[in-house]
Amino acid sequence: MIVETGHYALVLALALALMQFAIPFAGARLNDTALMRVARPAAIVQFLFVALAYGVLTYAHVVSDFSLVNVIENSHSLKPFIYKISGVWGNHEGSMLLWVLVLSFCGALVALFSATMPDKLRADALSVQGLLGAAFLLFILLTSNPFARVDQPPWEGRDLNPILQDPGLAIHPPLLYLGYVGFSIVFSFAAAALIGGRIDAAWARFARPWTLFAWVALTLGIAMGSYWAYYTLGWGGFWFWDPVENASLMPWLAGTALLHSAAVMEKREALKVWTIFLAILAFSLSLLGTFLVRSGVLTSVHAFASDPERGVFILGILIFFIGGALALFAIRAGSLPTGGLFAPISREGALVVNNLLLSASCATVVIGTLYPLALEALTGEKISVGAPFFNTVLIPVALPLALLMPIGQMLPWKRGDLGAALSRLRVAFVVGLVGAAALGALYGTPFLSILFGGVAVYLVVGGVSDIVQRVTFRAASAGSVFARLRGVPLSAWGTSISHAGMGLTLLGLAATGWGVENILVMKPGDFYDVGPYRLGIESVDARQGPNYSEIYAVMAVRAGDRTLATIEPAKRNYPARRMQRSEAGIVTLGLGQVYAAIGESHPDGTIDARLYWKPFVTLIWFGALVMAFGGACSLADRRLRIGVARRAVALPEAAE
């Protein structure tokens, strides 16, 4: 009966989602405040019912209720408890339920923290959010029911995919979904603004915190997914330009552009049309990523579903919401006011160039991801678009973008002096040149690694230069410096920290050109060079895990005659799934890592292995954490945490 409760809860949530859409939307058209205010309790109660359904499915996984198809296909009684919890979303049905849970959670957050928002804007935004929830709840109930039963339950389940039996599964998908679905709030605000005709700085003030929230979550989700692929797949890589990886990068690039555009709109009431378009685009790309993962058009370690019926349903959702939003945008865009003017050399001008470069990057990723799919659908020809294409096209865009970021920070709003801004960055330029020279002397070619290493150092120093100069300019004493530090807005801290974090990540990416890879057959007792270190196998043994068996090698990592660390790369076998998985052995030494993965054992006692030395690789993920922390600092700024009061003057309503 508990399982049926979850199913009934989803049906009730669908009814509430439809109510959340229809009643407030009608109230906004009729200017009926009572009807408009139905949106808030409907959004909150819808979330509670979806949470109940999700809790029931989690309970079924925890107790190994093999009367459910979802549990049979994705669980095992011997599976560790953490994977029983995270395994709930390690499959198509469960992950879609998590998607709807996050969607309803976002709607409930808007309902709870929108007291200062105009009734009509809130009603329209929550109506759109309710329609989104209804579409995905209908998709789950009609094509992806997680509560489907079997008449004769088996004694044991098929277990979770071994690749997913990792702590990364507990972190990566929830963060990614918070980012994907977080942009649905900004999408709903954009649709509400277009419907109601209210596009002003107050709108940007309401939308910007949700953009930051989604961007921070998506940044962390992508970083976690990258690190998970790095240590789990045993290939020694952190990004493979897999189409499903690109599906998360596309909304991140659009969301980054939106974040900067919304800042201009909030400060100067400029770029209104462009900001609305980016708000639609960011969530549209999130929906596109959902379609790619669940339609069966892709073959990937990330892809969940291959059922054409599900793909057609999601394609219908995609066309309805993206097409509808773009059609509404096309109808309304011409009537929107243009906003404030600014000089080309100004912070607004720098942010416009930033948006153009980010949009070009996003378009490149979209084309590189979708072109092979379109070509195969039209001609049957299969091609692969990978790192050579993306690196060739994106590197020329990334270089000016990185150079521009600190310059834009130094320019004032409305009108600026480029010479003065460059003068304030002279220390960053010098340190960047010295950094490039030092990296070139230490590691040598390739030239691109030296170039981007120097740019990364410049970006880190330039990112913090704004704060340093704010607090030290004509400071009379250390006390005045500390007083100024306390007065720097959190949003300014957030900008500087995020830009510095991007520099750290860029340095980690640049250093991939200095990595060392050694593919060999290792003999126990012998040591082999990998970068500045030597690795040797001390022993090879077997052991039994809760639901797997493994062969593991104990390897010593040495510098000269001194043993620095011991690592244990392994090859695991999961009998229920009849699958194997590599478990890498990794040790962090300084900012770099020694990485080892083993393959097949041979009768003579030797074993196949991949050995890597990856200098500065940890900066890729540490920089992402710093970027996210910067975003969190901006989100904590009091000016973004409080709503704009109703003093903002509404624009005349657009013709219905």
PDB file of N, CA, C and O in Angstrom, residues 249-250 253-254 257 274 277-278 281 352-368 389-390 393-398 400-401:
ATOM      1  N   LEU A 249      27.194  21.856 -20.489  1.00  0.00           N
ATOM      2  CA  LEU A 249      28.010  23.049 -20.737  1.00  0.00           C
ATOM      3  C   LEU A 249      27.215  24.134 -21.450  1.00  0.00           C
ATOM      4  O   LEU A 249      27.412  25.332 -21.182  1.00  0.00           O
ATOM      5  N   MET A 250      26.292  23.742 -22.332  1.00  0.00           N
ATOM      6  CA  MET A 250      25.531  24.736 -23.099  1.00  0.00           C
ATOM      7  C   MET A 250      24.717  25.665 -22.191  1.00  0.00           C
ATOM      8  O   MET A 250      24.837  26.896 -22.310  1.00  0.00           O
ATOM      9  N   LEU A 253      27.085  28.089 -20.228  1.00  0.00           N
ATOM     10  CA  LEU A 253      27.577  29.238 -20.991  1.00  0.00           C
ATOM     11  C   LEU A 253      26.475  30.290 -21.157  1.00  0.00           C
ATOM     12  O   LEU A 253      26.723  31.491 -20.977  1.00  0.00           O
ATOM     13  N   ALA A 254      25.272  29.833 -21.499  1.00  0.00           N
ATOM     14  CA  ALA A 254      24.161  30.775 -21.639  1.00  0.00           C
ATOM     15  C   ALA A 254      23.829  31.429 -20.300  1.00  0.00           C
ATOM     16  O   ALA A 254      23.539  32.631 -20.239  1.00  0.00           O
ATOM     17  N   ALA A 257      26.365  34.138 -19.484  1.00  0.00           N
ATOM     18  CA  ALA A 257      26.032  35.355 -20.228  1.00  0.00           C
ATOM     19  C   ALA A 257      24.831  36.061 -19.608  1.00  0.00           C
ATOM     20  O   ALA A 257      24.808  37.292 -19.460  1.00  0.00           O
ATOM     21  N   TRP A 274      17.766  41.521 -24.814  1.00  0.00           N
ATOM     22  CA  TRP A 274      18.801  40.478 -24.824  1.00  0.00           C
ATOM     23  C   TRP A 274      18.735  39.638 -23.547  1.00  0.00           C
ATOM     24  O   TRP A 274      18.887  38.413 -23.590  1.00  0.00           O
ATOM     25  N   PHE A 277      15.881  37.241 -23.733  1.00  0.00           N
ATOM     26  CA  PHE A 277      16.207  36.156 -24.673  1.00  0.00           C
ATOM     27  C   PHE A 277      17.143  35.135 -24.015  1.00  0.00           C
ATOM     28  O   PHE A 277      16.957  33.918 -24.161  1.00  0.00           O
ATOM     29  N   LEU A 278      18.154  35.607 -23.285  1.00  0.00           N
ATOM     30  CA  LEU A 278      19.082  34.689 -22.619  1.00  0.00           C
ATOM     31  C   LEU A 278      18.374  33.883 -21.535  1.00  0.00           C
ATOM     32  O   LEU A 278      18.704  32.708 -21.314  1.00  0.00           O
ATOM     33  N   LEU A 281      16.768  31.204 -23.376  1.00  0.00           N
ATOM     34  CA  LEU A 281      17.754  30.307 -23.964  1.00  0.00           C
ATOM     35  C   LEU A 281      18.369  29.367 -22.931  1.00  0.00           C
ATOM     36  O   LEU A 281      18.557  28.174 -23.201  1.00  0.00           O
ATOM     37  N   VAL A 352      28.869  43.625 -22.759  1.00  0.00           N
ATOM     38  CA  VAL A 352      28.275  43.278 -24.056  1.00  0.00           C
ATOM     39  C   VAL A 352      29.239  42.398 -24.853  1.00  0.00           C
ATOM     40  O   VAL A 352      28.846  41.370 -25.434  1.00  0.00           O
ATOM     41  N   VAL A 353      30.521  42.778 -24.878  1.00  0.00           N
ATOM     42  CA  VAL A 353      31.520  41.962 -25.580  1.00  0.00           C
ATOM     43  C   VAL A 353      31.619  40.588 -24.917  1.00  0.00           C
ATOM     44  O   VAL A 353      31.714  39.550 -25.582  1.00  0.00           O
ATOM     45  N   ASN A 354      31.590  40.587 -23.571  1.00  0.00           N
ATOM     46  CA  ASN A 354      31.598  39.325 -22.825  1.00  0.00           C
ATOM     47  C   ASN A 354      30.436  38.436 -23.269  1.00  0.00           C
ATOM     48  O   ASN A 354      30.604  37.229 -23.508  1.00  0.00           O
ATOM     49  N   ASN A 355      29.266  39.033 -23.412  1.00  0.00           N
ATOM     50  CA  ASN A 355      28.082  38.269 -23.827  1.00  0.00           C
ATOM     51  C   ASN A 355      28.242  37.729 -25.248  1.00  0.00           C
ATOM     52  O   ASN A 355      27.848  36.593 -25.533  1.00  0.00           O
ATOM     53  N   LEU A 356      28.803  38.536 -26.127  1.00  0.00           N
ATOM     54  CA  LEU A 356      28.988  38.075 -27.502  1.00  0.00           C
ATOM     55  C   LEU A 356      29.946  36.889 -27.564  1.00  0.00           C
ATOM     56  O   LEU A 356      29.708  35.905 -28.284  1.00  0.00           O
ATOM     57  N   LEU A 357      31.030  36.939 -26.795  1.00  0.00           N
ATOM     58  CA  LEU A 357      32.006  35.848 -26.800  1.00  0.00           C
ATOM     59  C   LEU A 357      31.422  34.589 -26.164  1.00  0.00           C
ATOM     60  O   LEU A 357      31.626  33.468 -26.663  1.00  0.00           O
ATOM     61  N   LEU A 358      30.689  34.757 -25.071  1.00  0.00           N
ATOM     62  CA  LEU A 358      30.054  33.601 -24.440  1.00  0.00           C
ATOM     63  C   LEU A 358      28.995  33.000 -25.352  1.00  0.00           C
ATOM     64  O   LEU A 358      28.863  31.765 -25.446  1.00  0.00           O
ATOM     65  N   SER A 359      28.249  33.860 -26.034  1.00  0.00           N
ATOM     66  CA  SER A 359      27.224  33.358 -26.958  1.00  0.00           C
ATOM     67  C   SER A 359      27.852  32.622 -28.126  1.00  0.00           C
ATOM     68  O   SER A 359      27.329  31.593 -28.589  1.00  0.00           O
ATOM     69  N   ALA A 360      28.994  33.128 -28.614  1.00  0.00           N
ATOM     70  CA  ALA A 360      29.702  32.433 -29.693  1.00  0.00           C
ATOM     71  C   ALA A 360      30.196  31.063 -29.222  1.00  0.00           C
ATOM     72  O   ALA A 360      30.107  30.069 -29.955  1.00  0.00           O
ATOM     73  N   SER A 361      30.681  31.007 -27.987  1.00  0.00           N
ATOM     74  CA  SER A 361      31.124  29.727 -27.422  1.00  0.00           C
ATOM     75  C   SER A 361      29.956  28.757 -27.314  1.00  0.00           C
ATOM     76  O   SER A 361      30.068  27.579 -27.657  1.00  0.00           O
ATOM     77  N   CYS A 362      28.830  29.266 -26.825  1.00  0.00           N
ATOM     78  CA  CYS A 362      27.648  28.429 -26.667  1.00  0.00           C
ATOM     79  C   CYS A 362      27.163  27.922 -28.025  1.00  0.00           C
ATOM     80  O   CYS A 362      26.834  26.734 -28.181  1.00  0.00           O
ATOM     81  N   ALA A 363      27.153  28.802 -29.026  1.00  0.00           N
ATOM     82  CA  ALA A 363      26.719  28.391 -30.370  1.00  0.00           C
ATOM     83  C   ALA A 363      27.646  27.324 -30.935  1.00  0.00           C
ATOM     84  O   ALA A 363      27.198  26.377 -31.593  1.00  0.00           O
ATOM     85  N   THR A 364      28.939  27.448 -30.658  1.00  0.00           N
ATOM     86  CA  THR A 364      29.899  26.450 -31.137  1.00  0.00           C
ATOM     87  C   THR A 364      29.605  25.082 -30.536  1.00  0.00           C
ATOM     88  O   THR A 364      29.611  24.057 -31.238  1.00  0.00           O
ATOM     89  N   VAL A 365      29.347  25.057 -29.226  1.00  0.00           N
ATOM     90  CA  VAL A 365      29.064  23.784 -28.562  1.00  0.00           C
ATOM     91  C   VAL A 365      27.751  23.194 -29.072  1.00  0.00           C
ATOM     92  O   VAL A 365      27.644  21.984 -29.303  1.00  0.00           O
ATOM     93  N   VAL A 366      26.747  24.046 -29.269  1.00  0.00           N
ATOM     94  CA  VAL A 366      25.458  23.561 -29.780  1.00  0.00           C
ATOM     95  C   VAL A 366      25.629  22.957 -31.168  1.00  0.00           C
ATOM     96  O   VAL A 366      25.144  21.847 -31.454  1.00  0.00           O
ATOM     97  N   ILE A 367      26.330  23.661 -32.053  1.00  0.00           N
ATOM     98  CA  ILE A 367      26.513  23.164 -33.424  1.00  0.00           C
ATOM     99  C   ILE A 367      27.325  21.880 -33.425  1.00  0.00           C
ATOM    100  O   ILE A 367      26.988  20.893 -34.098  1.00  0.00           O
ATOM    101  N   GLY A 368      28.425  21.861 -32.655  1.00  0.00           N
ATOM    102  CA  GLY A 368      29.260  20.665 -32.616  1.00  0.00           C
ATOM    103  C   GLY A 368      28.553  19.460 -32.037  1.00  0.00           C
ATOM    104  O   GLY A 368      28.877  18.312 -32.377  1.00  0.00           O
ATOM    105  N   PHE A 389      37.908  19.667 -33.016  1.00  0.00           N
ATOM    106  CA  PHE A 389      37.005  20.735 -33.476  1.00  0.00           C
ATOM    107  C   PHE A 389      36.785  21.773 -32.386  1.00  0.00           C
ATOM    108  O   PHE A 389      36.937  22.982 -32.617  1.00  0.00           O
ATOM    109  N   PHE A 390      36.411  21.312 -31.195  1.00  0.00           N
ATOM    110  CA  PHE A 390      36.069  22.259 -30.136  1.00  0.00           C
ATOM    111  C   PHE A 390      37.281  23.081 -29.707  1.00  0.00           C
ATOM    112  O   PHE A 390      37.163  24.296 -29.476  1.00  0.00           O
ATOM    113  N   VAL A 393      38.072  25.802 -32.417  1.00  0.00           N
ATOM    114  CA  VAL A 393      37.114  26.910 -32.505  1.00  0.00           C
ATOM    115  C   VAL A 393      37.039  27.701 -31.199  1.00  0.00           C
ATOM    116  O   VAL A 393      36.935  28.944 -31.219  1.00  0.00           O
ATOM    117  N   LEU A 394      37.106  27.032 -30.075  1.00  0.00           N
ATOM    118  CA  LEU A 394      36.881  27.719 -28.803  1.00  0.00           C
ATOM    119  C   LEU A 394      38.110  28.442 -28.268  1.00  0.00           C
ATOM    120  O   LEU A 394      37.982  29.447 -27.561  1.00  0.00           O
ATOM    121  N   ILE A 395      39.304  27.961 -28.571  1.00  0.00           N
ATOM    122  CA  ILE A 395      40.505  28.614 -28.042  1.00  0.00           C
ATOM    123  C   ILE A 395      40.619  30.062 -28.494  1.00  0.00           C
ATOM    124  O   ILE A 395      40.899  30.952 -27.675  1.00  0.00           O
ATOM    125  N   PRO A 396      40.376  30.386 -29.770  1.00  0.00           N
ATOM    126  CA  PRO A 396      40.432  31.800 -30.172  1.00  0.00           C
ATOM    127  C   PRO A 396      39.366  32.663 -29.499  1.00  0.00           C
ATOM    128  O   PRO A 396      39.526  33.888 -29.427  1.00  0.00           O
ATOM    129  N   VAL A 397      38.295  32.075 -29.029  1.00  0.00           N
ATOM    130  CA  VAL A 397      37.261  32.825 -28.316  1.00  0.00           C
ATOM    131  C   VAL A 397      37.632  32.961 -26.835  1.00  0.00           C
ATOM    132  O   VAL A 397      37.424  34.010 -26.218  1.00  0.00           O
ATOM    133  N   ALA A 398      38.191  31.898 -26.261  1.00  0.00           N
ATOM    134  CA  ALA A 398      38.513  31.904 -24.831  1.00  0.00           C
ATOM    135  C   ALA A 398      39.609  32.900 -24.493  1.00  0.00           C
ATOM    136  O   ALA A 398      39.588  33.516 -23.416  1.00  0.00           O
ATOM    137  N   PRO A 400      40.532  36.048 -25.865  1.00  0.00           N
ATOM    138  CA  PRO A 400      40.082  37.430 -25.612  1.00  0.00           C
ATOM    139  C   PRO A 400      39.100  37.529 -24.454  1.00  0.00           C
ATOM    140  O   PRO A 400      39.069  38.545 -23.749  1.00  0.00           O
ATOM    141  N   LEU A 401      38.295  36.489 -24.247  1.00  0.00           N
ATOM    142  CA  LEU A 401      37.359  36.513 -23.130  1.00  0.00           C
ATOM    143  C   LEU A 401      38.105  36.588 -21.803  1.00  0.00           C
ATOM    144  O   LEU A 401      37.752  37.387 -20.914  1.00  0.00           O
TER     145      LEU A 401
END
